[in-house]
XYZ file of C-alpha atoms in Angstrom:
677
model
C 81.255 54.661 225.432
C 79.023 51.614 225.808
C 80.107 51.242 229.446
C 79.407 54.900 230.086
C 75.933 54.517 228.598
C 75.194 51.445 230.682
C 76.421 53.150 233.850
C 74.347 56.233 233.124
C 71.285 54.179 232.306
C 71.651 52.242 235.554
C 72.280 55.309 237.736
C 69.399 56.783 239.739
C 67.813 60.080 238.715
C 69.364 63.262 240.098
C 68.182 64.115 243.565
C 65.622 66.871 243.972
C 66.070 69.967 246.081
C 64.143 68.358 248.883
C 66.383 65.304 249.142
C 69.863 66.180 247.867
C 71.446 68.244 250.607
C 69.459 69.068 253.692
C 69.889 72.250 255.657
C 71.857 70.216 258.218
C 74.760 69.691 255.791
C 77.801 71.703 256.779
C 79.288 74.431 254.621
C 82.402 72.320 254.215
C 80.361 69.413 252.841
C 78.577 71.730 250.413
C 81.841 73.228 249.174
C 83.464 69.826 248.742
C 80.453 68.637 246.758
C 80.554 71.774 244.605
C 84.260 71.309 243.944
C 83.807 67.636 243.034
C 80.862 68.344 240.712
C 82.684 71.182 238.992
C 85.707 68.961 238.331
C 83.466 66.158 237.012
C 81.745 68.561 234.612
C 85.075 70.007 233.525
C 86.269 66.508 232.580
C 83.029 65.443 230.867
C 83.483 64.460 227.227
C 80.967 65.041 224.489
C 79.020 61.806 223.755
C 79.036 62.648 220.028
C 81.169 64.901 217.798
C 78.283 67.224 216.929
C 77.798 68.120 220.627
C 81.415 69.064 221.222
C 80.633 72.805 221.066
C 77.915 72.560 223.725
C 79.951 70.314 226.035
C 83.105 72.376 225.580
C 81.195 75.453 226.791
C 79.984 73.555 229.871
C 83.539 72.319 230.515
C 84.998 75.851 230.353
C 82.474 77.242 232.848
C 83.023 74.275 235.143
C 86.810 74.770 235.142
C 86.403 78.391 236.234
C 84.012 77.389 239.011
C 86.317 74.568 240.153
C 89.072 77.136 240.734
C 86.656 79.358 242.681
C 85.410 76.497 244.866
C 88.982 75.374 245.468
C 89.735 78.794 246.938
C 86.495 78.827 248.958
C 87.436 75.512 250.562
C 90.234 77.334 252.381
C 87.808 79.849 253.843
C 86.193 79.484 257.214
C 82.472 79.474 257.853
C 80.436 81.029 255.055
C 78.041 83.910 255.576
C 74.438 82.637 255.742
C 73.413 84.379 252.506
C 76.415 82.870 250.672
C 75.711 79.433 252.138
C 72.096 79.498 250.951
C 73.125 80.699 247.507
C 75.812 78.028 247.101
C 73.319 75.303 248.050
C 71.187 76.429 245.116
C 74.277 76.468 242.876
C 74.860 72.869 243.923
C 71.390 71.899 242.696
C 72.029 73.541 239.333
C 75.334 71.705 238.931
C 73.594 68.447 239.802
C 71.108 69.115 237.015
C 74.025 69.833 234.682
C 75.510 66.459 235.601
C 72.140 64.784 235.039
C 72.032 66.245 231.506
C 75.540 64.936 230.841
C 74.624 61.461 232.120
C 71.396 61.427 230.114
C 73.208 62.370 226.910
C 75.840 59.688 227.532
C 73.078 57.068 227.884
C 71.278 58.040 224.672
C 71.984 56.717 221.220
C 73.968 59.122 219.041
C 71.259 59.245 216.402
C 68.615 60.172 218.948
C 70.983 62.814 220.315
C 71.310 64.254 216.822
C 67.542 64.356 216.382
C 67.146 66.045 219.777
C 70.273 68.202 219.696
C 68.276 71.443 219.767
C 66.449 70.284 222.911
C 69.745 69.406 224.612
C 71.230 72.782 223.707
C 68.102 74.566 225.002
C 68.310 72.684 228.301
C 71.985 73.623 228.704
C 71.224 77.310 227.958
C 68.464 77.304 230.556
C 70.760 75.857 233.204
C 73.527 78.319 232.299
C 71.072 81.172 232.755
C 70.021 79.846 236.177
C 73.668 79.467 237.157
C 74.504 83.013 236.041
C 71.607 84.393 238.108
C 72.842 82.595 241.243
C 76.442 83.705 240.691
C 75.241 87.293 240.421
C 73.357 86.911 243.719
C 76.406 85.507 245.505
C 77.672 88.065 248.091
C 81.249 88.100 246.771
C 82.583 90.934 249.026
C 81.626 88.930 252.132
C 83.622 85.878 251.026
C 87.057 87.502 251.187
C 88.214 86.047 247.889
C 91.430 87.027 246.170
C 91.101 89.498 243.305
C 91.996 86.957 240.632
C 89.393 84.530 242.012
C 86.790 87.289 241.956
C 87.716 87.888 238.324
C 87.229 84.172 237.588
C 83.800 84.268 239.206
C 82.802 87.308 237.168
C 84.114 85.685 233.985
C 82.093 82.525 234.703
C 78.968 84.624 235.196
C 79.530 86.530 231.924
C 80.136 83.326 229.996
C 76.940 81.790 231.388
C 75.035 84.930 230.363
C 76.462 84.823 226.879
C 73.818 83.624 224.449
C 75.271 80.632 222.607
C 73.667 79.565 219.342
C 71.108 76.726 219.610
C 73.084 74.632 217.150
C 75.744 75.422 214.593
C 75.179 75.186 210.876
C 77.164 71.953 210.564
C 74.932 70.253 213.094
C 71.756 71.332 211.296
C 73.248 70.195 208.010
C 74.128 66.793 209.477
C 70.636 66.322 210.864
C 69.089 67.352 207.554
C 71.404 64.924 205.754
C 70.311 62.021 207.945
C 66.621 62.798 207.450
C 67.153 63.168 203.695
C 68.885 59.800 203.621
C 65.860 58.211 205.325
C 63.553 59.721 202.698
C 65.738 58.410 199.880
C 65.733 54.893 201.311
C 61.964 55.135 201.592
C 61.905 55.828 197.838
C 64.055 52.688 197.325
C 67.192 54.685 196.479
C 70.289 52.791 197.608
C 72.579 55.114 199.657
C 76.022 55.877 198.254
C 78.772 54.244 200.271
C 80.904 57.401 200.561
C 77.975 59.512 201.695
C 76.900 56.924 204.258
C 80.444 56.636 205.580
C 80.760 60.418 205.881
C 77.533 60.770 207.867
C 78.450 58.001 210.296
C 81.892 59.520 210.757
C 80.325 62.841 211.736
C 77.953 61.101 214.133
C 80.866 59.231 215.710
C 80.113 55.693 214.481
C 83.303 54.386 212.913
C 83.628 50.684 213.747
C 81.365 47.597 213.836
C 81.259 47.380 217.650
C 80.171 51.010 217.917
C 77.571 50.446 215.191
C 76.183 47.378 216.987
C 75.976 49.280 220.281
C 74.164 52.105 218.531
C 71.616 49.692 217.033
C 70.985 48.023 220.405
C 70.587 51.364 222.183
C 68.207 52.683 219.527
C 66.095 49.532 219.697
C 65.876 49.800 223.478
C 64.843 53.451 223.252
C 62.183 52.617 220.663
C 60.806 49.890 222.939
C 60.807 52.249 225.928
C 59.055 54.973 223.876
C 61.419 57.649 225.124
C 60.963 60.006 222.160
C 57.502 59.608 220.623
C 58.032 62.510 218.238
C 61.074 60.853 216.662
C 60.003 57.202 216.901
C 59.378 56.813 213.173
C 62.794 58.258 212.295
C 64.504 56.102 214.935
C 62.919 52.934 213.510
C 64.154 53.892 210.049
C 67.620 54.617 211.450
C 67.863 51.127 212.962
C 67.348 49.654 209.502
C 69.761 52.144 207.960
C 72.447 51.370 210.549
C 72.105 47.644 209.919
C 72.619 48.306 206.233
C 75.584 50.581 206.971
C 77.137 48.005 209.286
C 77.045 45.393 206.520
C 78.211 47.698 203.730
C 80.935 49.514 205.653
C 82.100 47.003 208.255
C 81.498 43.511 206.841
C 85.239 43.143 206.342
C 85.704 43.348 210.106
C 85.967 40.174 212.138
C 82.836 39.412 214.197
C 83.140 40.489 217.823
C 84.470 37.731 220.104
C 81.313 37.852 222.215
C 79.321 36.506 219.262
C 81.252 33.244 219.137
C 83.000 33.063 222.497
C 81.334 29.881 223.647
C 80.310 28.477 220.277
C 83.915 28.225 219.071
C 86.037 25.763 221.018
C 89.734 26.465 221.159
C 90.486 22.971 222.390
C 89.082 19.928 220.612
C 89.276 17.937 223.830
C 86.866 20.358 225.443
C 84.179 19.837 222.810
C 81.978 17.945 225.240
C 81.886 20.848 227.677
C 78.479 22.339 228.343
C 77.705 26.006 227.732
C 78.386 28.242 230.752
C 75.880 28.058 233.569
C 73.957 31.314 234.060
C 74.301 33.121 237.402
C 71.648 32.141 240.002
C 69.991 35.573 239.814
C 69.411 35.055 236.078
C 67.516 31.771 236.604
C 63.754 31.539 237.023
C 62.864 30.203 240.515
C 60.197 27.979 238.916
C 61.924 26.429 235.899
C 65.536 27.077 237.063
C 66.297 27.996 233.431
C 67.763 31.259 232.168
C 65.019 33.894 232.145
C 64.243 35.177 228.650
C 61.528 37.638 229.707
C 61.889 38.444 233.430
C 58.818 39.946 235.101
C 58.072 41.043 238.661
C 54.982 39.734 240.464
C 52.971 41.572 243.118
C 55.157 39.944 245.803
C 58.267 41.608 244.370
C 59.771 38.308 243.194
C 61.077 37.969 239.624
C 60.142 35.050 237.365
C 60.306 34.196 233.683
C 57.035 35.299 232.103
C 56.305 31.892 230.554
C 56.782 30.018 233.844
C 54.755 32.362 236.058
C 51.989 32.612 233.444
C 51.745 28.823 233.414
C 51.627 28.903 237.244
C 48.738 31.366 237.232
C 47.052 29.446 234.422
C 46.836 26.367 236.637
C 44.525 28.265 238.987
C 47.054 29.397 241.593
C 47.156 32.943 242.967
C 50.137 32.639 245.306
C 53.800 33.551 244.938
C 55.685 30.332 244.093
C 58.765 31.432 246.054
C 57.238 32.960 249.205
C 53.844 31.236 249.254
C 51.998 34.472 250.022
C 48.620 35.165 248.434
C 49.037 37.822 245.759
C 46.879 40.946 245.809
C 46.755 40.814 241.998
C 48.206 38.774 239.158
C 49.736 41.693 237.274
C 53.269 41.247 235.928
C 55.689 44.127 235.432
C 58.629 43.694 233.008
C 62.014 43.785 234.761
C 63.855 45.699 232.029
C 67.009 46.284 234.059
C 67.465 42.562 234.690
C 66.625 41.735 231.073
C 69.381 44.106 229.909
C 71.859 42.426 232.280
C 70.841 38.968 231.042
C 71.134 40.115 227.418
C 74.635 41.431 228.085
C 75.651 38.170 229.804
C 74.284 36.178 226.847
C 76.228 38.299 224.348
C 79.455 38.035 226.343
C 79.135 34.257 226.730
C 77.817 33.413 223.282
C 74.455 32.189 224.614
C 71.479 32.615 222.292
C 68.933 34.964 223.837
C 66.196 33.928 221.440
C 63.771 31.235 222.532
C 64.944 27.657 222.112
C 61.596 26.851 220.510
C 61.613 29.011 217.391
C 58.299 27.731 216.122
C 56.522 29.690 218.841
C 55.015 32.960 217.648
C 56.998 36.029 218.538
C 55.430 38.709 220.718
C 53.959 41.566 218.761
C 56.525 44.326 218.191
C 56.089 47.502 220.150
C 56.156 49.616 217.010
C 55.480 48.519 213.462
C 58.377 49.003 211.065
C 57.886 51.844 208.597
C 58.557 51.987 204.872
C 62.112 53.284 205.218
C 63.042 50.579 207.740
C 61.598 47.858 205.524
C 63.411 49.109 202.444
C 66.666 49.354 204.403
C 66.175 45.749 205.555
C 65.527 44.645 201.981
C 68.677 46.417 200.788
C 70.709 44.855 203.597
C 69.454 41.354 202.825
C 70.123 41.757 199.115
C 73.626 43.125 199.753
C 74.577 40.284 202.119
C 73.270 37.497 199.897
C 75.069 38.905 196.855
C 78.245 39.228 198.902
C 77.918 35.642 200.134
C 77.513 34.377 196.576
C 80.917 35.816 195.624
C 82.776 35.158 198.905
C 85.563 32.728 198.065
C 87.624 32.745 201.252
C 86.278 31.003 204.403
C 86.974 34.100 206.503
C 84.971 36.354 204.169
C 82.106 33.858 204.042
C 82.041 33.595 207.823
C 81.794 37.365 208.233
C 78.865 37.581 205.809
C 77.047 34.584 207.305
C 77.507 36.073 210.755
C 75.735 39.242 209.587
C 72.937 37.214 207.975
C 72.542 35.325 211.250
C 72.245 38.577 213.189
C 69.915 40.173 210.640
C 67.587 37.149 210.652
C 66.878 37.781 214.334
C 65.312 41.179 213.731
C 61.810 40.170 212.603
C 59.736 38.283 210.082
C 59.920 41.005 207.447
C 63.695 40.768 207.455
C 63.561 36.968 207.402
C 61.324 37.187 204.349
C 63.734 39.540 202.578
C 66.693 37.241 203.283
C 64.780 34.220 202.037
C 63.558 36.022 198.919
C 67.105 37.128 198.143
C 68.144 33.469 197.892
C 70.134 32.953 201.091
C 68.990 29.399 201.894
C 70.758 27.540 199.018
C 73.952 29.444 199.846
C 73.783 28.637 203.564
C 73.059 24.911 203.219
C 76.537 23.860 201.948
C 78.166 25.793 204.793
C 76.702 23.339 207.305
C 79.420 20.971 206.048
C 82.135 23.599 206.579
C 85.304 22.573 208.403
C 85.465 26.045 209.912
C 83.791 25.908 213.329
C 82.513 29.488 213.349
C 81.188 29.313 209.791
C 79.267 26.108 210.480
C 77.765 27.551 213.666
C 76.776 30.834 212.017
C 75.232 28.996 209.038
C 73.109 26.598 211.086
C 72.001 29.391 213.417
C 71.091 31.580 210.439
C 68.953 28.743 209.047
C 67.327 28.337 212.458
C 66.482 32.033 212.608
C 65.164 32.002 209.044
C 63.036 28.908 209.680
C 60.803 30.816 212.086
C 59.015 32.159 208.992
C 56.760 29.584 207.278
C 57.802 30.678 203.799
C 61.414 30.000 204.719
C 60.496 26.582 206.114
C 59.349 25.719 202.597
C 62.539 27.125 201.082
C 64.665 25.013 203.437
C 62.709 21.803 202.937
C 62.797 22.215 199.142
C 66.459 23.216 199.002
C 68.634 20.423 197.651
C 70.577 18.689 200.402
C 69.178 20.837 203.213
C 67.809 18.016 205.373
C 71.010 16.004 204.883
C 73.085 19.044 205.836
C 71.041 19.540 209.023
C 71.561 15.847 209.850
C 75.298 16.313 209.294
C 75.324 19.267 211.703
C 73.419 17.267 214.337
C 75.756 14.316 214.043
C 79.108 15.869 213.163
C 78.737 19.458 214.307
C 82.001 20.956 215.521
C 80.364 22.207 218.747
C 77.397 21.273 220.872
C 75.951 24.692 220.058
C 75.875 23.819 216.365
C 74.284 20.437 217.094
C 71.751 22.061 219.389
C 70.731 24.670 216.827
C 70.441 21.984 214.151
C 68.031 20.073 216.409
C 66.114 23.291 217.036
C 65.865 23.735 213.250
C 64.298 20.273 212.974
C 61.824 21.323 215.660
C 60.984 24.496 213.763
C 60.527 22.690 210.433
C 58.450 19.914 212.029
C 55.849 22.419 213.179
C 54.398 22.137 209.639
C 52.309 18.958 209.385
C 53.568 17.756 206.000
C 57.207 18.446 206.885
C 56.802 16.560 210.159
C 55.895 13.436 208.188
C 58.741 13.910 205.766
C 61.292 14.414 208.528
C 59.932 11.444 210.474
C 60.333 9.200 207.428
C 64.015 10.119 207.226
C 65.901 7.564 209.368
C 68.965 9.830 209.651
C 66.909 12.651 211.135
C 65.340 10.358 213.724
C 68.643 8.675 214.512
C 70.499 11.983 215.001
C 67.804 13.511 217.224
C 67.640 10.416 219.426
C 71.445 10.361 219.678
C 71.471 13.988 220.877
C 68.910 13.141 223.575
C 71.187 10.342 224.780
C 74.540 12.121 224.643
C 74.028 15.887 224.580
C 74.457 18.398 227.421
C 71.314 19.767 229.030
C 70.602 22.603 226.587
C 71.157 20.349 223.555
C 69.109 17.570 225.124
C 66.273 20.006 225.723
C 66.043 21.029 222.059
C 66.398 17.419 220.867
C 63.576 16.304 223.177
C 61.393 19.139 221.913
C 62.081 17.946 218.346
C 61.206 14.360 219.356
C 57.970 15.562 220.926
C 57.018 17.367 217.740
C 57.907 14.402 215.509
C 55.949 11.995 217.723
C 52.827 14.056 217.122
C 52.463 12.192 213.802
C 51.235 8.591 214.263
C 53.118 7.215 211.277
C 56.408 8.504 212.757
C 56.046 6.641 216.046
C 57.149 3.255 214.712
C 60.412 4.668 213.376
C 60.969 6.638 216.578
C 60.491 3.505 218.682
C 62.837 1.507 216.441
C 65.479 4.199 216.809
C 65.238 4.000 220.603
C 63.328 7.220 221.252
C 61.471 5.701 224.223
C 64.688 4.534 225.905
C 66.372 7.874 225.249
C 63.433 9.840 226.674
C 63.269 7.559 229.711
C 66.985 8.114 230.394
C 66.381 11.881 230.447
C 63.209 11.769 232.528
C 64.871 13.148 235.661
C 66.658 15.959 233.774
C 64.069 17.400 231.393
C 60.304 17.534 231.864
C 59.857 17.332 228.078
C 61.062 13.712 228.268
C 57.860 12.697 230.085
C 55.775 14.468 227.446
C 57.620 12.483 224.740
C 56.742 9.208 226.482
C 53.086 10.237 226.786
C 53.002 11.173 223.109
C 54.581 7.871 222.045
C 52.161 5.916 224.244
C 49.207 7.728 222.722
C 50.142 6.875 219.132
C 51.231 3.254 219.224
C 54.341 3.094 221.356
C 52.774 1.936 224.627
C 54.008 -1.659 224.481
C 57.535 -0.569 223.620
C 57.589 1.678 226.698
C 56.226 -1.027 229.018
C 58.845 -3.458 227.752
C 61.631 -1.174 228.948
C 62.814 -2.365 232.323
C 61.728 0.049 235.063
C 59.752 2.360 232.779
C 56.521 2.258 234.794
C 58.396 2.719 238.066
C 60.218 5.775 236.677
C 56.932 7.312 235.536
C 55.365 6.771 238.960
C 58.438 8.398 240.557
C 57.973 11.406 238.272
C 54.302 11.472 239.254
C 55.446 11.932 242.842
C 58.463 14.232 242.551
C 58.405 15.937 239.153
C 57.580 19.480 238.119
C 53.971 20.473 237.640
C 54.028 19.788 233.894
C 56.020 16.555 234.168
C 53.600 15.210 236.806
C 50.725 16.008 234.469
C 52.475 14.235 231.571
C 53.425 11.284 233.775
C 49.783 10.812 234.786
C 48.726 10.985 231.128
C 51.413 8.455 230.124
C 50.450 6.010 232.892
C 46.754 6.180 231.980
C 47.606 5.507 228.338
C 49.858 2.560 229.245
C 47.127 1.080 231.419
C 44.563 1.440 228.656
C 46.766 0.194 225.825
C 48.528 -2.687 227.573
C 46.179 -3.733 230.364
C 46.168 -5.022 233.900
C 49.853 -5.944 233.946
C 50.724 -2.249 233.880
C 48.222 -1.462 236.645
C 49.846 -4.157 238.753
C 53.243 -2.490 238.234
C 51.778 0.880 239.183
C 50.192 -0.494 242.340
C 53.420 -2.224 243.335
C 55.138 1.132 243.810
C 54.963 2.305 247.415
C 53.031 5.532 247.964
C 51.407 5.651 244.533
C 47.898 6.139 246.004
C 49.102 9.192 247.917
C 50.734 10.612 244.765
C 47.490 10.155 242.800
C 45.401 11.819 245.477
C 47.822 14.728 245.825
C 47.772 15.319 242.066
C 43.969 15.242 242.093
C 44.031 17.957 244.750
C 46.827 20.246 243.534
C 47.432 19.564 239.849
C 46.264 21.387 236.750
C 42.815 20.660 235.362
C 44.223 18.113 232.899
C 46.428 16.565 235.585
C 43.428 16.163 237.896
C 41.453 14.422 235.140
C 44.306 12.030 234.348
C 44.942 11.321 238.028
C 41.260 10.527 238.504
C 41.336 8.102 235.560
C 44.449 6.433 236.924
C 42.859 6.187 240.361
C 39.769 4.517 238.938
C 41.910 1.973 237.071
C 43.849 1.194 240.250
C 40.684 0.792 242.339
C 39.137 -1.571 239.804
C 42.300 -3.635 239.693
C 42.425 -3.791 243.494
C 38.778 -4.822 243.676
C 39.365 -7.519 241.092
C 42.341 -8.840 243.040
C 40.400 -8.945 246.284
C 37.317 -10.688 244.939
C 39.213 -12.848 242.419
C 36.256 -12.457 240.074
C 38.625 -12.459 237.111
C 42.356 -12.904 236.709
C 44.612 -9.944 235.954
C 45.422 -11.337 232.514
C 41.822 -11.742 231.318
C 40.235 -9.734 228.563
C 37.494 -8.587 230.963
C 40.010 -6.743 233.130
C 41.578 -5.108 230.133
C 38.137 -3.958 228.957
C 37.300 -2.499 232.352
C 40.590 -0.607 232.511
C 40.145 0.723 229.000
C 36.668 1.985 229.873
C 38.099 4.039 232.719
């Protein structure tokens, strides 16, 4: 069913009368198309149990027409009046097929809410079809008597007034709406009643329930049914609760842990799968999280193209053309494809920097949705507290992990229910999936400031995160543990506390040195955050943070930012003492990304100011450095231009001093002049 929905959602809208079949199409082509459409409609299945009556009626009419068209295919040229009439019949059948495709693409709950509208649309099309069949000049077609009878029967059936919806359907819809009202009044739904309603809707396993939630959320975001938006939001929360209550005993879908769980211990060092080229941003070359289309028609990740525009540019980075405007249009089709690829390959779709604020939701959650989320959180935490077997615990933690992705309100409910102290010990679990789900759940929860406090004050939490970073069963677990450190360190007081912990610093630095690219990226981001506190810099330098960042300078632009941050807060001499550090920074100034060039300029200026003329001499010894400085002054961001200008002034003063020999490079006067620049 999910594949059918995706195919229907991706298919183009039905052609209009002006574009579907022109008058130049032959009668044979029209008849073959009619026959094919009639067979397709005859085989169409109801997308939900409560629509079986409506779809069965369409199927019966289509079977009769398929037999008629099959007989007509053996006829010769059609009379003109019959040909014109059958072309109109073709348009009606195309609209029938469009209704079927649209229903297949909708969520079942939305279909239930709009069942009357679907039935009304089908009745209208049946009436149009009956009118055309009555106008068809049957005597001129030379059909056999039994085929004429089939045509007449099809016309009578289309004329027959079918009820808008049967009593069972109305009762089911009323039951769902009543359930929403009860949840709104904080009444916990009875398990048997909830199970019965989902069975009638056609949701009877965890995969189907997950697909329904995803489809509903997409429809809410696309605002496809404004009248029912409030009920649909409540139903998302209710379905999440139902999934946990009814299907928690089921094993998580393989797509949720496909890459995170390694079947072979020897393959533990393997990197996560590389995304397809079309899923990468042309600017950052990373997987696009929010693809948008620019005025040139090229697709970029929103964060990267926004940064490009923010630097003062108004051209397309890929084609170089000047853009008529800087408007960005979301590429929802590509985002859905990327989301599916991430689910199938176990790649986290959420941002790797969880401390960043989330975009404002399209629609605010209503009372029923919030109460359903609270009930779900409470149920899962209670279940986790009594889960004795590793398999049972893993299933519950997996659901908590998924639930914690759905918004800050839900994160608050999970934290208030007491999930953090129960998750912390699971970071030491020997079960690979359980450890991964636990650390990822903590990461998701840590986005909320109140949960940051709960984690930092939970006994053994920091030690457990260190254990996951150092002894995690997979790189994904280590990566998410580092991302959790990054999230926690966004709070000033926690940043100091984490920086004072030698195990935290040691583990993060080790991940920068040894981790694959995605893990290294999160570890560098955590280092950057920790280095924002001056009192942490000494411990970071002692642990080898400068060397680790320098080793990653050609792989991750964040590495240059780490060096600039360390240089700013007391680590300048340690950086200069690393063999080749200045040369590497100058190379990044010449060939790096826009941000890394900016950070390299800032780092070099700081090294020159903090250490003195010896650093300027190293800078000037690199061939082509003057050209790199001038180019950055001309094309860089505002900050990059300022830093490049400062570096240029320091270099000119050093060169002048060398030429005139007014003072040696090691004197205090030179150092003072450089510092003043």
